[in-house]
Coordinates of C-alpha atoms and ligand atoms in Angstrom, one line a residue:
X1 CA 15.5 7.9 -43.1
X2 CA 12.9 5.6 -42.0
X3 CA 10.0 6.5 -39.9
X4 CA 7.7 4.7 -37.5
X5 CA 5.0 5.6 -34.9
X6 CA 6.6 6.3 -31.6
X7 CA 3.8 4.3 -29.4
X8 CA 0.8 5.8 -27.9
X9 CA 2.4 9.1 -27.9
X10 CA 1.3 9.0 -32.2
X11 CA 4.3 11.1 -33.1
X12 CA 6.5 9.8 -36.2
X13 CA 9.8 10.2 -35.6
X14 CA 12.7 8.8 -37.1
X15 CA 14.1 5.1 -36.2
X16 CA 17.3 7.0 -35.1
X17 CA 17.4 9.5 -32.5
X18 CA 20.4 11.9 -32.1
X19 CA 22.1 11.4 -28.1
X20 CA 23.2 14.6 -26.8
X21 CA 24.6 12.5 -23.9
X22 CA 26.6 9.8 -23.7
X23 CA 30.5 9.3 -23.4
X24 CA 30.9 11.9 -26.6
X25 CA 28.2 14.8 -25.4
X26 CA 28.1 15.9 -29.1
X27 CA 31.8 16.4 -28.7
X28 CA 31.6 18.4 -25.4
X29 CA 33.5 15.6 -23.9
X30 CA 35.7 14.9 -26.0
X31 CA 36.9 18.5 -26.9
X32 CA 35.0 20.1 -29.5
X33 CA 33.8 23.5 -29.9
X34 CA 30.2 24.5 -29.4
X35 CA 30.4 25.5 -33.3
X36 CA 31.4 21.6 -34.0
X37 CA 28.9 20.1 -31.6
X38 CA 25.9 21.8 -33.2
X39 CA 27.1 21.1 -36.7
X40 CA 26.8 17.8 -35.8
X41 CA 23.0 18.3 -34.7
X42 CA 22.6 20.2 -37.8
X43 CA 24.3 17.3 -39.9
X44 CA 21.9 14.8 -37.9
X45 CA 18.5 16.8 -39.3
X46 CA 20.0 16.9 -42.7
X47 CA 20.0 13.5 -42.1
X48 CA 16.1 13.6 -41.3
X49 CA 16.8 12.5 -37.5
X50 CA 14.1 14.2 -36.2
X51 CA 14.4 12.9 -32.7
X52 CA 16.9 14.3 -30.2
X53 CA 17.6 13.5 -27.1
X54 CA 19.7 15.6 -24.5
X55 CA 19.1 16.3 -20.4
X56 CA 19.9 19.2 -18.3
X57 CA 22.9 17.3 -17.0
X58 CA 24.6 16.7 -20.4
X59 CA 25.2 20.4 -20.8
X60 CA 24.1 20.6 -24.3
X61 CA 20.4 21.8 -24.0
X62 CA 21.9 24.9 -25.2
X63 CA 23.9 23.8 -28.1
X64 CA 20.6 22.2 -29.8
X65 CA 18.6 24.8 -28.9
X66 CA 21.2 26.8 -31.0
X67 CA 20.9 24.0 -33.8
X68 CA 17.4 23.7 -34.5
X69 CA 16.5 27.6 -34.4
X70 CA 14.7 28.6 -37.8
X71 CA 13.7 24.9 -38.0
X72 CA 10.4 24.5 -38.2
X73 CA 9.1 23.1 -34.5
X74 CA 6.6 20.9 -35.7
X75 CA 9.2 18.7 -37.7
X76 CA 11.3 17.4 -34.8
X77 CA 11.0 16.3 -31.6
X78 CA 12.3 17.1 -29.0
X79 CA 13.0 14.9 -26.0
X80 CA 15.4 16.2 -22.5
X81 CA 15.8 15.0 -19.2
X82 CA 16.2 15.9 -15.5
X83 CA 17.7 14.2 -12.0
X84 CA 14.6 13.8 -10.0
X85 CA 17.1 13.7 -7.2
X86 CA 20.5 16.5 -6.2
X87 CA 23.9 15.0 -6.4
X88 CA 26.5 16.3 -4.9
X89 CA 26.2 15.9 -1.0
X90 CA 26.7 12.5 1.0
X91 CA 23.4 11.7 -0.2
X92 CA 21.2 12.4 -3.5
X93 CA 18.5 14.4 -1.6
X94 CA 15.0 14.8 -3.7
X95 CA 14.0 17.9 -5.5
X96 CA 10.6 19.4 -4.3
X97 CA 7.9 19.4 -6.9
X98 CA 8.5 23.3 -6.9
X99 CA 12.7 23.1 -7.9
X100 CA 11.8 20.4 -10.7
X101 CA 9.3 22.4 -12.0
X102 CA 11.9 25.3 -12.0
X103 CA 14.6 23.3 -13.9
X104 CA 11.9 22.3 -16.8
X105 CA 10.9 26.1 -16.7
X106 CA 15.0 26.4 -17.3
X107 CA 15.3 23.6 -20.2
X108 CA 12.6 25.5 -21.9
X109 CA 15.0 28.3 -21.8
X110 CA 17.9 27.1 -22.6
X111 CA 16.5 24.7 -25.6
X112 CA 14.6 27.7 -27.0
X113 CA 10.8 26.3 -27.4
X114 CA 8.1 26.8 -25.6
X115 CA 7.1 22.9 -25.6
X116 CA 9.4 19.9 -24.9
X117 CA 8.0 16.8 -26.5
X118 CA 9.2 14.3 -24.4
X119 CA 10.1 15.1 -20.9
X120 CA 12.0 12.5 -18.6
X121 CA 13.1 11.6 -15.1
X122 CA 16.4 11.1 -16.0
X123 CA 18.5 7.9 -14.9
X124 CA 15.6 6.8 -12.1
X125 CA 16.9 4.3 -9.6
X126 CA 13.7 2.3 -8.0
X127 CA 14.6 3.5 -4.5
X128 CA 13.7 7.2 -6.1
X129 CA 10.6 6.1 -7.4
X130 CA 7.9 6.8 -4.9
X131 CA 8.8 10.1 -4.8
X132 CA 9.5 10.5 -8.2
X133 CA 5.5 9.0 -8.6
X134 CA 4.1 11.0 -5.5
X135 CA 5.5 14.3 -5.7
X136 CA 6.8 15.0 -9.2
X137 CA 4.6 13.3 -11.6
X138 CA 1.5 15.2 -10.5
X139 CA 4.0 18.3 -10.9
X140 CA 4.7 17.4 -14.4
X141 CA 1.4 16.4 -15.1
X142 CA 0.4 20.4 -14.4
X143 CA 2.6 21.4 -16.9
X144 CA 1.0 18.8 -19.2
X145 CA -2.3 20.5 -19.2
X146 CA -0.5 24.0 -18.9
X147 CA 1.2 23.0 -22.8
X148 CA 4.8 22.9 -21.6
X149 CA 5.3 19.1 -21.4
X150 CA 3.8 16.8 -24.3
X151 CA 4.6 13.2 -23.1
X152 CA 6.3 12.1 -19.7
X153 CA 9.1 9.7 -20.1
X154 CA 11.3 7.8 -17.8
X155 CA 14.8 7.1 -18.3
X156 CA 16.6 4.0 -16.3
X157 CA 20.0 4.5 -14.4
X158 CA 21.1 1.4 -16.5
X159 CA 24.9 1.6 -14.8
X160 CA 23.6 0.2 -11.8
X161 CA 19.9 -1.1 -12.5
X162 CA 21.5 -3.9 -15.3
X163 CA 17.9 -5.7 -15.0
X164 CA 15.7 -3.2 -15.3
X165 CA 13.7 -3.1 -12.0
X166 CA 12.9 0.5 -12.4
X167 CA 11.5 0.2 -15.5
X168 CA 9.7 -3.1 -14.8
X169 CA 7.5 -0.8 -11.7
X170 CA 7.2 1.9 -14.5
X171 CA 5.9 0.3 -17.2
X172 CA 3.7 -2.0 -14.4
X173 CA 2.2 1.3 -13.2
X174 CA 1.7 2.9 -16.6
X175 CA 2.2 6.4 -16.0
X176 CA 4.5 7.0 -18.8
X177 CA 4.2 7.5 -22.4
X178 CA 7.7 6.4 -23.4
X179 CA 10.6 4.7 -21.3
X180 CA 14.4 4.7 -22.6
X181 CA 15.8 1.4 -22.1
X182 CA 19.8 -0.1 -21.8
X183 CA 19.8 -2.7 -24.7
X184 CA 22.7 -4.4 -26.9
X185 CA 24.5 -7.3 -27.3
X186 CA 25.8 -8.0 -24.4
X187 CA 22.9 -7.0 -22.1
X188 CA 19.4 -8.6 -23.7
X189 CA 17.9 -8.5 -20.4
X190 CA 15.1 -6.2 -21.7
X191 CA 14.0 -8.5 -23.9
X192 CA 12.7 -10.5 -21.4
X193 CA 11.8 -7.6 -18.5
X194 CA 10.6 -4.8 -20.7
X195 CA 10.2 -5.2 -24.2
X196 CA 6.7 -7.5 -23.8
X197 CA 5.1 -5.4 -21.5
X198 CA 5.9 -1.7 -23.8
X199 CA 4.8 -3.6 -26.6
X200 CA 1.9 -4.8 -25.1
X201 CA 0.6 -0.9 -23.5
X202 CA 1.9 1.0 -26.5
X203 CA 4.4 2.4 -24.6
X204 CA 7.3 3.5 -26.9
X205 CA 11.2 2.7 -26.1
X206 CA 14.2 4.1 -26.9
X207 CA 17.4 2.4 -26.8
X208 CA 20.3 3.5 -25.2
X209 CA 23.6 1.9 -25.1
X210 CA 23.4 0.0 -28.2
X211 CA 27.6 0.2 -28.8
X212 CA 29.0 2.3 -25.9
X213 CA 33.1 1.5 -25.2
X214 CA 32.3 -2.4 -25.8
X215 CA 31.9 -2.2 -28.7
X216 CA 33.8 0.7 -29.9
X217 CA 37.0 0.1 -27.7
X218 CA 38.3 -3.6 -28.6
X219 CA 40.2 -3.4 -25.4
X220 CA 37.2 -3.1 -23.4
X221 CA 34.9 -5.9 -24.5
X222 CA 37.9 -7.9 -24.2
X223 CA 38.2 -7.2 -20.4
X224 CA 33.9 -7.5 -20.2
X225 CA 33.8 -10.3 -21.8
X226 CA 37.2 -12.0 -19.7
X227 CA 34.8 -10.8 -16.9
X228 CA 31.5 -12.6 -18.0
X229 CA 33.3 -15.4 -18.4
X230 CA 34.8 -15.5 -15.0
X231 CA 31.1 -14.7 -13.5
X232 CA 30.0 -17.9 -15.5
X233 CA 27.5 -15.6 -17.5
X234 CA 29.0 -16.4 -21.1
X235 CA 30.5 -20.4 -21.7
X236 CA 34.5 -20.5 -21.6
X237 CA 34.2 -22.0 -24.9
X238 CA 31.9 -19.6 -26.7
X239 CA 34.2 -17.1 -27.9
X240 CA 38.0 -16.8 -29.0
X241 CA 39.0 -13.8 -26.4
X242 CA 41.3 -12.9 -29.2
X243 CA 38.8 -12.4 -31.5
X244 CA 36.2 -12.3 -30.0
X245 CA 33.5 -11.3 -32.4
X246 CA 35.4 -11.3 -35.9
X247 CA 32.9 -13.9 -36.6
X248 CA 29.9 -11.4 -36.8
X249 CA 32.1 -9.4 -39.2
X250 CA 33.1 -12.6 -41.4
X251 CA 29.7 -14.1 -41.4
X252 CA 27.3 -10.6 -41.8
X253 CA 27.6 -7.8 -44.6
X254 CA 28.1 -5.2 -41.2
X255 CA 31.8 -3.5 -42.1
X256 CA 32.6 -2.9 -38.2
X257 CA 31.6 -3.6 -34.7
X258 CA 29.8 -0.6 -34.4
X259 CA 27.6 -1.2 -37.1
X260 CA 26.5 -4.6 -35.8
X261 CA 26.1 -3.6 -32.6
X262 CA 23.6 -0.7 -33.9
X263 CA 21.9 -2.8 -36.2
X264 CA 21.2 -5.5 -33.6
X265 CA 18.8 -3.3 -31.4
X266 CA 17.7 -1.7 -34.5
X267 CA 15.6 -4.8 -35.3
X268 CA 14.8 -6.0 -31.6
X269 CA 11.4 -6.4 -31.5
X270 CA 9.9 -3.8 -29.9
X271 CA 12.5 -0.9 -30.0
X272 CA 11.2 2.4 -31.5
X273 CA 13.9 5.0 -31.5
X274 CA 18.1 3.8 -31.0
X275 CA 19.9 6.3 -29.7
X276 CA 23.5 7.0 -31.4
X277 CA 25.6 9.2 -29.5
X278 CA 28.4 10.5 -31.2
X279 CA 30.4 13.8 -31.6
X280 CA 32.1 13.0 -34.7
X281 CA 29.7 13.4 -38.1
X282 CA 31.6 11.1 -40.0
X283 CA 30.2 8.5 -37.2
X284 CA 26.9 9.6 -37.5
X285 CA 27.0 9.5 -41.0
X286 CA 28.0 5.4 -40.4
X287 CA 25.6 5.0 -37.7
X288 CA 22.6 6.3 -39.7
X289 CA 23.8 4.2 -42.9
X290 CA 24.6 1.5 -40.5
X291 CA 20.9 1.7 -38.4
X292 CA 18.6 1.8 -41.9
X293 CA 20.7 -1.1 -43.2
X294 CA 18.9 -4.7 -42.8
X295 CA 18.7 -7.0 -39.9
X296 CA 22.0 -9.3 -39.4
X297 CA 21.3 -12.9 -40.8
X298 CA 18.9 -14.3 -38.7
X299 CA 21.1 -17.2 -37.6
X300 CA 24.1 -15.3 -36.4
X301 CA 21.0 -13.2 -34.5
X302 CA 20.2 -16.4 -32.7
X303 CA 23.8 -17.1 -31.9
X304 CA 24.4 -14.1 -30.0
X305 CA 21.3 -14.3 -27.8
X306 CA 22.1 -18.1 -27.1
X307 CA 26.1 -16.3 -26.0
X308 CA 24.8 -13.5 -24.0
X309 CA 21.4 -14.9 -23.3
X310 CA 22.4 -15.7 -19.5
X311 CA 24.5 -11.8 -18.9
X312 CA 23.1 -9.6 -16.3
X313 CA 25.5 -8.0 -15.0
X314 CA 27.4 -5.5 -17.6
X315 CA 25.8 -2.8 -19.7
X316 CA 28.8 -2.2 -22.3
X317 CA 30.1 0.9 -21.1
Ligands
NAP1 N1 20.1 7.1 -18.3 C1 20.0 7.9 -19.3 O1 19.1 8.7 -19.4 C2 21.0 7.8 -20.4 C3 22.2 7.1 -20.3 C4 23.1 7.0 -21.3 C5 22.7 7.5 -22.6 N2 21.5 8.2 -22.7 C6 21.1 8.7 -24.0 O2 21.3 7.7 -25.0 C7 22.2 8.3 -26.0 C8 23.0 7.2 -26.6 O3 23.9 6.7 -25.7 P1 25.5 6.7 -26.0 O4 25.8 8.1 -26.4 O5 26.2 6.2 -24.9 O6 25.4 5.7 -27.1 P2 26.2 4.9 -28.1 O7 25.7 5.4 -29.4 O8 25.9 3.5 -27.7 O9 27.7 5.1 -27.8 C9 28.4 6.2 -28.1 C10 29.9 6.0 -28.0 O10 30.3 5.2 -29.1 C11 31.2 6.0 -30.0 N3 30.8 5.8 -31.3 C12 29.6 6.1 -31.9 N4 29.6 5.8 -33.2 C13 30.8 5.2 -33.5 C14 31.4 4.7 -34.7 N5 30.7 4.6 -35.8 N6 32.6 4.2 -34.6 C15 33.3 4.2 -33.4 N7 32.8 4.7 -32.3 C16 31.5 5.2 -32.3 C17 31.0 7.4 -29.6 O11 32.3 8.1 -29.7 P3 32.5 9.2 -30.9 O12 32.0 10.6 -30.3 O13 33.9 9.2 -31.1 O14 31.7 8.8 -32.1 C18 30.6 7.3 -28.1 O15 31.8 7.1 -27.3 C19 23.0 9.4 -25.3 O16 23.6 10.3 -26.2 C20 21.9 10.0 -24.5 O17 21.1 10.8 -25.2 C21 20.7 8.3 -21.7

């Protein structure tokens, strides 16, 4: 495994974190037994992942609490996540400062430790943000100084915010130690809106997103990309819709679309952590292969930002 500084928060964690969330949930979601999905966790620390990443909405706060007990807490980080806002009604109505503080009291729990490294708003839209800065951050902030909370995090609701405008007032504002962004192929937008700014304040990223269904479903980038090209966001010409991306395989050492796709935002500047999400070991066994392997040639790099350099408007799921 490779390590690396995760920003101003000085922790080292590993270059791949585990996702917890995500289409596969650890295999929740797709139909595997609490025993499988915290093999999988267990398989991802044999690894030496030492980052993970789950949220009280995922449902598996539980299952790695169960997977790292009788590891020692000072070798892994651990990061979570909650909806500064209740679904459910006609409207998302925002939590009190009391109620969020209750569900982080409750993630404790359920994870098993009496500090969570990296605690995060989870899927932030920008109309939630004044509250989320007014009311809960002070709230969070207590449990900073009371040892509960070690670094406060946002996370981006990248299925509707596909250029990053609540991250853009985030990072702006600087109240956060680390932000998880939407990055891959298809989307670059960060690049541009996020990525030179985190840099810049030392605030540390991690990717989200990087393969998703486009680029593990051939199916599905095929309808994205008939899509883009009907928005005028990629050039009719610039890709075979048959093929669409053989190209990358035949012209790279990467041995699927998956690996590509991870190893691209692996080596975006600026990217600390890429999440893999997966409830399948023999994946995560690729992904982390695939994530410590080295960058794509450098000219086949430059062709996909000039494809998708204009795309704003999908985020690969
Ligand atoms: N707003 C937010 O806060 C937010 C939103 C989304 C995600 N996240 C976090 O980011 C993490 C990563 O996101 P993600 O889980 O969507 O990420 P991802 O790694 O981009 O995509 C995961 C999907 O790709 C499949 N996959 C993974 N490896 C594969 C392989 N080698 N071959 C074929 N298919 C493969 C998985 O299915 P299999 O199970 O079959 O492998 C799963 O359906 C999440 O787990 C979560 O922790 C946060």
């Amino acid at each position: 495994m490779d390590y690396c500084t995760f920003g101003r928060t000085g922790l080292e964690v590993s270059v791949v974190g585990m996702g917890a969330g995500g289409p596969s949930r650890l295999g929740v979601n797709t139909g595997g037994s609490e025993q499988e999905s915290i093999a999988v966790v267990r398989r991802a620390l044999e690894l030496g992942i030492n980052y993970i990443d789950t949220a009280e909405a995922y449902g598996t706060e539980e299952i790695v609490g169960k997977a790292i007990r009788g590891v020692d807490r000072d070798s892994i980080v651990i990061s979570t996540k909650k909806n500064a806002f209740r679904k459910g009604g006609p409207v998302p109505m925002p939590l009190t400062a009391e109620e969020f503080v209750a569900g982080v009291e409750a993630s404790l729990k359920r994870l098993g430790v009496e500090t969570i490294d990296v605690f995060h708003f989870h899927g932030a839209r920008l109309d939630q943000y004044s509250h989320i800065c007014e009311e809960l951050v002070p709230a969070l902030q207590g449990m900073q100084q009371a040892g509960k909370i070690r670094h406060l995090a946002v996370s981006e609701h990248f299925a509707s915010d596909f250029e990053h405008g609540l991250l853009r007032q985030a990072i702006e504002d600087d109240l956060f130690d680390v932000v998880m962004v939407g990055f891959n192929i298809l989307n670059q937008t960060a690049r541009r809106d996020v990525l030179p700014v985190t840099r810049e304040k030392g605030i540390a990223t991690e990717c989200m997103f990087a393969v998703r269904r486009a680029f593990s479903n051939p199916t599905r980038l095929r309808e994205i990309l008939v899509d883009l090209r009907r928005s005028g966001e990629i050039d009719t010409d610039a890709l075979d819709l048959f093929e669409p991306l053989d190209w990358v395989l035949e012209e790279s050492d990467a041995k699927s679309l998956p690996e590509a796709a991870y190893r691209f935002c692996r080596h975006e500047p600026g990217i600390d952590v890429v999440l893999t999400g997966t409830g399948n070991i023999r994946h995560l066994e690729d992904n982390v292969a695939s994530l410590l392997r080295p960058p794509l040639p450098s000219e086949l790099v430059a062709r996909l930002r000039k494809i998708f350099g204009r795309v704003h408007s999908v985020n690969g799921s």
